[in-house]
Amino acid sequence: MYWTGSCGGCDVSFLELGAALLDVLSKVEIVFWPALVDAKRADVEALPAGAIDVALINGTLRTEENREMAELLREKSKLIVAYGACAHLGGIPGLANLSQREEILAAVFGDGFRPTPPPGGSPEDAPPELLAEALPLSAAVRVDYVVPGCPPPPGLISRAFDALLGELPPTGHVFAPEKALCEECPRTKEERRLTQVVRPHEVLPDPEKCLLDQGMICLGPVTRGGCDAACPKAGMPCTGCLGPTPNAGDQGLAMLSALASLVRAGEEGEAAFASEDKVLDAIVDPVGTFHKYALPATWRVPSPLRGGGSGRGGRP
Ligand code: SF4
Ligand code: SF4
């Protein structure tokens, strides 16, 4: 188990299994899990190729060290699982791809910052270089399976462990249903006609009706199910963490397309454009709304345009 550019939530998510986690742990030997076991990178380097049965990797690839560790674990592991939305799609940290690396460093550390060793340290003690852009795991190494979610919900974690400890599905399998979240959401859907867009903090939603019908941008129609509609049940629209259904393809574009057909201001044709635009203008953060998790996996900008160039700091 390893995290790269991660918030740590994916590591904690295993606790959601409760007592079932003890059963899983009784069947495996953990050779490397920095959050739990005192094993170092050198211990992994000393292992023969393929010595690890399964490596679950969570987090976005954001630094050179992240990429090196992903490559090391790929060499030492028979199977690699992209665990969580960051490893699967780039995740929320991938929204940083809207800014260039140098802009990010300047905003956080001040103009002209470069990673350097601490006083008296050797060059190897310097913090790792940021890659030119945040990347999903599959941009650096071959990924065998995906457990999606931010973090993955317990039902899907169980499903993945059952398969990994039993009968393996075909390579490339995503441990989540292919059907859209709307299929498992208990909220009632009606004839949808959006005349306004609202944000979750602006309304107290009707507890029974579809949130999209009530003007919230809910990505349920284009997102895989598997979480038992936890967010919509609690009155929060789906933000798409389980990734697109196979039919949706580009999750953000699919939702935009669906939305465009739902917005109706009363009039027809060109007369309606201005008022329909006004409805859509209420979406204050379009990229964060439609590509909250999948920006790095969906939109790749050539690295020279991102100030990355090739080699160190460039994209893999
Ligand atoms: S997928 Fe979500 S919970 Fe997991 S590391 Fe990324 S942000 Fe954290
Ligand atoms: S609330 Fe969201 S997930 Fe539920 S039916 Fe409506 S659009 Fe689909």
CSV table of C-alpha atoms and ligand atoms in Angstrom, one decimal:
chain,number,residue,atom,x,y,z
A,1,MET,CA,0.0,0.0,0.0
A,2,TYR,CA,1.4,3.3,-0.9
A,3,TRP,CA,0.2,6.9,-1.2
A,4,THR,CA,1.7,9.4,-3.6
A,5,GLY,CA,0.1,13.0,-3.7
A,6,SER,CA,-2.7,12.0,-1.4
A,7,CYS,CA,-4.7,13.6,1.4
A,8,GLY,CA,-4.5,10.4,3.4
A,9,GLY,CA,-8.3,9.7,3.1
A,10,CYS,CA,-7.8,6.7,1.0
A,11,ASP,CA,-5.5,5.0,3.6
A,12,VAL,CA,-8.1,5.8,6.3
A,13,SER,CA,-10.9,4.4,4.1
A,14,PHE,CA,-9.9,0.8,4.9
A,15,LEU,CA,-11.2,1.3,8.4
A,16,GLU,CA,-14.7,1.6,6.9
A,17,LEU,CA,-14.6,-2.2,6.5
A,18,GLY,CA,-14.9,-2.5,10.3
A,19,ALA,CA,-14.4,-6.1,11.5
A,20,ALA,CA,-14.1,-7.4,8.0
A,21,LEU,CA,-10.7,-5.6,7.8
A,22,LEU,CA,-9.4,-8.1,10.4
A,23,ASP,CA,-10.4,-11.0,8.0
A,24,VAL,CA,-8.5,-9.3,5.1
A,25,LEU,CA,-5.4,-8.7,7.2
A,26,SER,CA,-5.4,-12.3,8.4
A,27,LYS,CA,-5.0,-13.4,4.8
A,28,VAL,CA,-2.2,-11.1,3.6
A,29,GLU,CA,1.3,-10.2,4.6
A,30,ILE,CA,1.9,-6.4,4.4
A,31,VAL,CA,5.4,-5.8,3.1
A,32,PHE,CA,5.1,-2.1,2.5
A,33,TRP,CA,2.6,0.5,3.9
A,34,PRO,CA,4.3,3.6,5.2
A,35,ALA,CA,1.1,4.6,7.2
A,36,LEU,CA,1.2,1.3,9.1
A,37,VAL,CA,4.5,-0.6,8.7
A,38,ASP,CA,8.1,0.6,9.2
A,39,ALA,CA,9.4,-0.4,5.8
A,40,LYS,CA,11.5,1.9,3.7
A,41,ARG,CA,12.0,2.4,0.0
A,42,ALA,CA,15.3,0.6,0.2
A,43,ASP,CA,13.4,-2.5,1.5
A,44,VAL,CA,11.3,-2.4,-1.6
A,45,GLU,CA,14.3,-1.9,-3.9
A,46,ALA,CA,15.9,-5.0,-2.3
A,47,LEU,CA,12.9,-7.2,-3.3
A,48,PRO,CA,13.1,-9.3,-6.5
A,49,ALA,CA,10.9,-8.2,-9.4
A,50,GLY,CA,7.3,-9.4,-9.0
A,51,ALA,CA,7.8,-10.3,-5.3
A,52,ILE,CA,4.7,-8.3,-4.2
A,53,ASP,CA,1.4,-9.9,-5.2
A,54,VAL,CA,-0.6,-6.7,-5.2
A,55,ALA,CA,0.3,-3.0,-4.7
A,56,LEU,CA,-2.6,-0.6,-4.0
A,57,ILE,CA,-1.5,2.9,-4.8
A,58,ASN,CA,-3.5,6.0,-4.0
A,59,GLY,CA,-3.0,9.7,-4.7
A,60,THR,CA,-2.1,11.9,-7.6
A,61,LEU,CA,1.3,11.7,-9.2
A,62,ARG,CA,2.6,15.2,-8.4
A,63,THR,CA,6.4,14.8,-7.8
A,64,GLU,CA,9.3,13.1,-9.4
A,65,GLU,CA,9.4,10.9,-6.3
A,66,ASN,CA,5.8,9.9,-6.8
A,67,ARG,CA,6.6,8.8,-10.3
A,68,GLU,CA,9.7,6.9,-9.2
A,69,MET,CA,7.8,5.1,-6.5
A,70,ALA,CA,5.1,4.1,-8.9
A,71,GLU,CA,7.7,2.7,-11.3
A,72,LEU,CA,9.5,0.9,-8.5
A,73,LEU,CA,6.2,-0.7,-7.2
A,74,ARG,CA,5.2,-1.6,-10.8
A,75,GLU,CA,8.5,-3.5,-11.2
A,76,LYS,CA,8.2,-5.3,-7.9
A,77,SER,CA,4.4,-6.1,-8.1
A,78,LYS,CA,2.4,-8.7,-10.1
A,79,LEU,CA,-0.7,-6.4,-9.9
A,80,ILE,CA,-1.1,-2.7,-9.5
A,81,VAL,CA,-4.4,-1.3,-8.3
A,82,ALA,CA,-5.2,2.4,-8.7
A,83,TYR,CA,-7.0,3.1,-5.5
A,84,GLY,CA,-9.2,6.2,-5.2
A,85,ALA,CA,-10.1,9.0,-7.5
A,86,CYS,CA,-6.7,10.6,-7.4
A,87,ALA,CA,-4.9,7.5,-8.7
A,88,HIS,CA,-7.7,6.6,-11.0
A,89,LEU,CA,-8.3,10.0,-12.7
A,90,GLY,CA,-6.0,12.6,-11.1
A,91,GLY,CA,-8.5,13.6,-8.5
A,92,ILE,CA,-9.1,17.0,-6.8
A,93,PRO,CA,-5.3,17.8,-6.7
A,94,GLY,CA,-5.5,17.6,-10.5
A,95,LEU,CA,-7.4,20.9,-10.6
A,96,ALA,CA,-3.9,22.4,-10.0
A,97,ASN,CA,-3.4,21.7,-13.7
A,98,LEU,CA,-5.3,24.9,-14.3
A,99,SER,CA,-2.1,26.7,-13.2
A,100,GLN,CA,1.5,26.2,-14.3
A,101,ARG,CA,4.0,24.6,-11.9
A,102,GLU,CA,5.9,27.9,-11.4
A,103,GLU,CA,2.7,29.7,-10.6
A,104,ILE,CA,1.9,27.2,-7.9
A,105,LEU,CA,5.3,27.3,-6.4
A,106,ALA,CA,5.3,31.1,-6.4
A,107,ALA,CA,1.8,31.3,-4.8
A,108,VAL,CA,2.8,28.9,-2.0
A,109,PHE,CA,6.5,29.7,-1.4
A,110,GLY,CA,7.1,33.0,-3.0
A,111,ASP,CA,8.6,34.2,-6.3
A,112,GLY,CA,11.8,32.4,-7.5
A,113,PHE,CA,11.4,29.4,-5.2
A,114,ARG,CA,13.3,26.3,-6.2
A,115,PRO,CA,13.5,23.1,-4.2
A,116,THR,CA,16.9,23.1,-2.5
A,117,PRO,CA,18.5,21.0,0.3
A,118,PRO,CA,18.3,22.3,3.8
A,119,PRO,CA,21.5,24.1,5.1
A,120,GLY,CA,24.3,21.6,5.3
A,121,GLY,CA,22.3,19.0,3.4
A,122,SER,CA,23.4,17.1,0.3
A,123,PRO,CA,21.6,17.5,-3.1
A,124,GLU,CA,19.6,14.3,-2.3
A,125,ASP,CA,18.1,16.0,0.7
A,126,ALA,CA,16.3,18.5,-1.5
A,127,PRO,CA,12.5,18.1,-1.7
A,128,PRO,CA,11.4,16.3,-4.9
A,129,GLU,CA,10.7,18.4,-8.0
A,130,LEU,CA,7.1,18.9,-8.9
A,131,LEU,CA,6.1,17.3,-12.2
A,132,ALA,CA,4.9,19.8,-14.8
A,133,GLU,CA,1.4,18.6,-14.2
A,134,ALA,CA,-0.6,16.3,-11.8
A,135,LEU,CA,-1.2,12.9,-13.4
A,136,PRO,CA,-3.3,9.8,-12.8
A,137,LEU,CA,-1.3,6.6,-12.0
A,138,SER,CA,-1.9,5.2,-15.5
A,139,ALA,CA,0.1,8.0,-17.0
A,140,ALA,CA,3.3,6.5,-15.5
A,141,VAL,CA,2.7,2.8,-15.1
A,142,ARG,CA,0.4,0.0,-16.4
A,143,VAL,CA,-2.6,-0.3,-14.1
A,144,ASP,CA,-4.3,-3.6,-13.7
A,145,TYR,CA,-7.4,-2.7,-11.7
A,146,VAL,CA,-9.2,0.4,-10.4
A,147,VAL,CA,-11.1,0.9,-7.1
A,148,PRO,CA,-12.8,4.3,-7.7
A,149,GLY,CA,-14.1,6.9,-5.2
A,150,CYS,CA,-13.0,9.8,-3.1
A,151,PRO,CA,-12.4,7.8,-1.0
A,152,PRO,CA,-13.7,4.4,-2.2
A,153,PRO,CA,-16.9,3.4,-0.4
A,154,PRO,CA,-16.8,0.3,1.8
A,155,GLY,CA,-18.9,-1.8,-0.6
A,156,LEU,CA,-16.5,-1.3,-3.4
A,157,ILE,CA,-13.4,-1.9,-1.2
A,158,SER,CA,-15.0,-5.2,-0.1
A,159,ARG,CA,-15.7,-6.1,-3.7
A,160,ALA,CA,-12.1,-5.5,-4.6
A,161,PHE,CA,-10.6,-7.5,-1.7
A,162,ASP,CA,-13.0,-10.4,-2.4
A,163,ALA,CA,-11.7,-10.5,-6.0
A,164,LEU,CA,-8.1,-10.0,-5.2
A,165,LEU,CA,-8.2,-12.7,-2.6
A,166,GLY,CA,-10.3,-15.0,-4.7
A,167,GLU,CA,-11.1,-15.0,-8.4
A,168,LEU,CA,-9.6,-12.2,-10.4
A,169,PRO,CA,-11.6,-10.3,-13.0
A,170,PRO,CA,-10.1,-9.4,-16.4
A,171,THR,CA,-7.3,-6.9,-16.4
A,172,GLY,CA,-8.6,-3.3,-16.6
A,173,HIS,CA,-11.7,-4.0,-14.4
A,174,VAL,CA,-13.1,-1.1,-12.4
A,175,PHE,CA,-14.6,-2.3,-9.2
A,176,ALA,CA,-17.8,-0.4,-9.5
A,177,PRO,CA,-21.1,-0.9,-11.4
A,178,GLU,CA,-21.2,0.3,-15.0
A,179,LYS,CA,-24.7,1.7,-14.4
A,180,ALA,CA,-25.2,5.4,-13.6
A,181,LEU,CA,-25.7,6.5,-10.0
A,182,CYS,CA,-29.2,7.7,-10.8
A,183,GLU,CA,-30.2,4.0,-11.1
A,184,GLU,CA,-29.5,3.4,-7.4
A,185,CYS,CA,-30.7,6.8,-6.1
A,186,PRO,CA,-34.0,6.7,-4.3
A,187,ARG,CA,-34.9,10.4,-5.1
A,188,THR,CA,-37.9,10.7,-7.5
A,189,LYS,CA,-37.2,12.0,-11.0
A,190,GLU,CA,-39.8,14.0,-12.9
A,191,GLU,CA,-39.8,15.8,-16.2
A,192,ARG,CA,-36.6,17.8,-16.0
A,193,ARG,CA,-36.7,21.4,-17.1
A,194,LEU,CA,-34.1,23.6,-15.5
A,195,THR,CA,-35.0,27.2,-15.1
A,196,GLN,CA,-32.4,28.0,-12.5
A,197,VAL,CA,-29.1,26.6,-11.1
A,198,VAL,CA,-28.5,26.7,-7.4
A,199,ARG,CA,-25.6,25.8,-5.2
A,200,PRO,CA,-26.1,23.4,-2.2
A,201,HIS,CA,-25.6,26.1,0.4
A,202,GLU,CA,-28.3,28.3,-1.1
A,203,VAL,CA,-31.3,26.0,-0.7
A,204,LEU,CA,-32.8,23.4,1.7
A,205,PRO,CA,-33.7,20.7,-0.9
A,206,ASP,CA,-36.9,18.7,-0.9
A,207,PRO,CA,-35.9,15.4,0.7
A,208,GLU,CA,-37.7,13.3,-1.8
A,209,LYS,CA,-37.1,14.9,-5.2
A,210,CYS,CA,-34.2,14.6,-7.6
A,211,LEU,CA,-31.6,17.2,-6.8
A,212,LEU,CA,-31.1,18.0,-10.5
A,213,ASP,CA,-34.8,18.6,-10.8
A,214,GLN,CA,-34.3,21.2,-8.0
A,215,GLY,CA,-31.6,23.0,-9.9
A,216,MET,CA,-28.5,21.5,-8.3
A,217,ILE,CA,-25.8,20.2,-10.6
A,218,CYS,CA,-25.8,16.5,-9.7
A,219,LEU,CA,-23.5,14.3,-11.8
A,220,GLY,CA,-25.5,11.2,-11.0
A,221,PRO,CA,-26.5,10.7,-14.7
A,222,VAL,CA,-22.9,10.4,-15.9
A,223,THR,CA,-21.2,8.8,-12.9
A,224,ARG,CA,-20.8,5.2,-11.9
A,225,GLY,CA,-23.0,3.9,-9.1
A,226,GLY,CA,-21.6,1.9,-6.2
A,227,CYS,CA,-21.9,4.2,-3.3
A,228,ASP,CA,-25.6,3.6,-2.6
A,229,ALA,CA,-26.1,7.3,-3.6
A,230,ALA,CA,-24.7,8.4,-0.2
A,231,CYS,CA,-24.4,12.1,-1.1
A,232,PRO,CA,-27.8,12.6,-2.9
A,233,LYS,CA,-29.5,10.7,0.0
A,234,ALA,CA,-27.9,13.3,2.4
A,235,GLY,CA,-29.1,16.2,0.2
A,236,MET,CA,-25.7,16.8,-1.5
A,237,PRO,CA,-25.4,16.5,-5.3
A,238,CYS,CA,-23.0,13.9,-6.7
A,239,THR,CA,-19.7,15.5,-7.6
A,240,GLY,CA,-18.6,12.5,-9.7
A,241,CYS,CA,-15.9,10.8,-7.6
A,242,LEU,CA,-16.6,7.3,-8.9
A,243,GLY,CA,-15.7,8.4,-12.4
A,244,PRO,CA,-17.6,8.3,-15.6
A,245,THR,CA,-19.8,5.4,-16.7
A,246,PRO,CA,-18.4,3.6,-19.8
A,247,ASN,CA,-21.2,5.3,-21.8
A,248,ALA,CA,-20.4,8.8,-20.6
A,249,GLY,CA,-16.8,8.9,-21.7
A,250,ASP,CA,-15.7,12.4,-20.9
A,251,GLN,CA,-17.7,12.9,-17.6
A,252,GLY,CA,-17.7,16.7,-17.7
A,253,LEU,CA,-18.6,17.0,-21.3
A,254,ALA,CA,-21.4,14.4,-21.0
A,255,MET,CA,-22.9,16.3,-18.0
A,256,LEU,CA,-22.6,19.6,-19.8
A,257,SER,CA,-24.4,18.1,-22.8
A,258,ALA,CA,-27.1,16.7,-20.6
A,259,LEU,CA,-27.5,20.1,-18.8
A,260,ALA,CA,-27.7,22.0,-22.1
A,261,SER,CA,-30.7,19.9,-23.1
A,262,LEU,CA,-32.4,20.4,-19.7
A,263,VAL,CA,-32.1,24.2,-19.5
A,264,ARG,CA,-35.3,25.7,-20.8
A,265,ALA,CA,-36.3,29.3,-20.3
A,266,GLY,CA,-39.7,29.1,-21.8
A,267,GLU,CA,-39.1,30.6,-25.2
A,268,GLU,CA,-37.8,28.5,-28.1
A,269,GLY,CA,-35.0,29.1,-30.6
A,270,GLU,CA,-32.7,32.1,-30.6
A,271,ALA,CA,-35.1,34.1,-28.4
A,272,ALA,CA,-34.2,31.8,-25.6
A,273,PHE,CA,-30.4,32.0,-25.8
A,274,ALA,CA,-30.0,35.0,-23.6
A,275,SER,CA,-32.2,33.7,-20.7
A,276,GLU,CA,-30.7,30.2,-21.0
A,277,ASP,CA,-27.2,31.7,-20.8
A,278,LYS,CA,-28.3,33.5,-17.7
A,279,VAL,CA,-29.3,30.1,-16.1
A,280,LEU,CA,-25.9,28.5,-17.0
A,281,ASP,CA,-24.0,31.6,-15.8
A,282,ALA,CA,-25.0,30.7,-12.3
A,283,ILE,CA,-22.5,27.8,-12.5
A,284,VAL,CA,-19.7,29.7,-10.7
A,285,ASP,CA,-16.9,27.1,-11.1
A,286,PRO,CA,-17.4,25.2,-14.3
A,287,VAL,CA,-14.2,23.2,-14.3
A,288,GLY,CA,-14.4,22.4,-10.6
A,289,THR,CA,-18.1,21.4,-11.1
A,290,PHE,CA,-17.8,19.2,-14.3
A,291,HIS,CA,-14.2,18.0,-14.0
A,292,LYS,CA,-13.7,17.9,-10.2
A,293,TYR,CA,-11.9,14.6,-10.3
A,294,ALA,CA,-11.0,13.8,-13.9
A,295,LEU,CA,-9.2,16.8,-15.2
A,296,PRO,CA,-5.8,15.2,-15.5
A,297,ALA,CA,-7.2,12.0,-17.0
A,298,THR,CA,-9.3,13.8,-19.5
A,299,TRP,CA,-7.4,16.9,-20.5
A,300,ARG,CA,-3.7,16.7,-21.1
A,301,VAL,CA,-1.9,19.8,-22.1
A,302,PRO,CA,1.4,19.4,-24.0
A,303,SER,CA,4.1,20.0,-21.4
A,304,PRO,CA,6.0,22.8,-23.3
A,305,LEU,CA,2.7,24.8,-23.0
A,306,ARG,CA,2.8,24.1,-19.3
A,307,GLY,CA,6.4,25.2,-18.8
A,308,GLY,CA,7.5,21.7,-18.1
A,309,GLY,CA,9.6,20.7,-21.2
A,310,SER,CA,11.0,17.3,-21.2
A,311,GLY,CA,13.1,15.3,-18.8
A,312,ARG,CA,13.1,16.2,-15.1
A,313,GLY,CA,9.9,18.0,-14.2
A,314,GLY,CA,8.3,17.0,-17.6
A,315,ARG,CA,5.5,14.6,-17.9
A,316,PRO,CA,6.2,10.9,-18.1
B,1,SF4,S1,-9.2,10.0,-3.8
B,1,SF4,FE1,-10.0,11.5,-2.3
B,1,SF4,S2,-9.6,10.5,-0.3
B,1,SF4,FE2,-8.3,9.5,-1.8
B,1,SF4,S3,-6.3,10.6,-1.7
B,1,SF4,FE3,-7.6,11.5,-3.3
B,1,SF4,S4,-8.6,13.3,-2.3
B,1,SF4,FE4,-7.9,11.9,-0.7
B,2,SF4,S1,-30.4,13.3,-7.2
B,2,SF4,FE1,-28.7,13.0,-8.6
B,2,SF4,S2,-28.2,10.9,-8.5
B,2,SF4,FE2,-30.3,11.2,-7.7
B,2,SF4,S3,-31.7,10.9,-9.4
B,2,SF4,FE3,-31.2,13.1,-9.3
B,2,SF4,S4,-29.5,13.4,-10.7
B,2,SF4,FE4,-29.6,11.2,-10.3
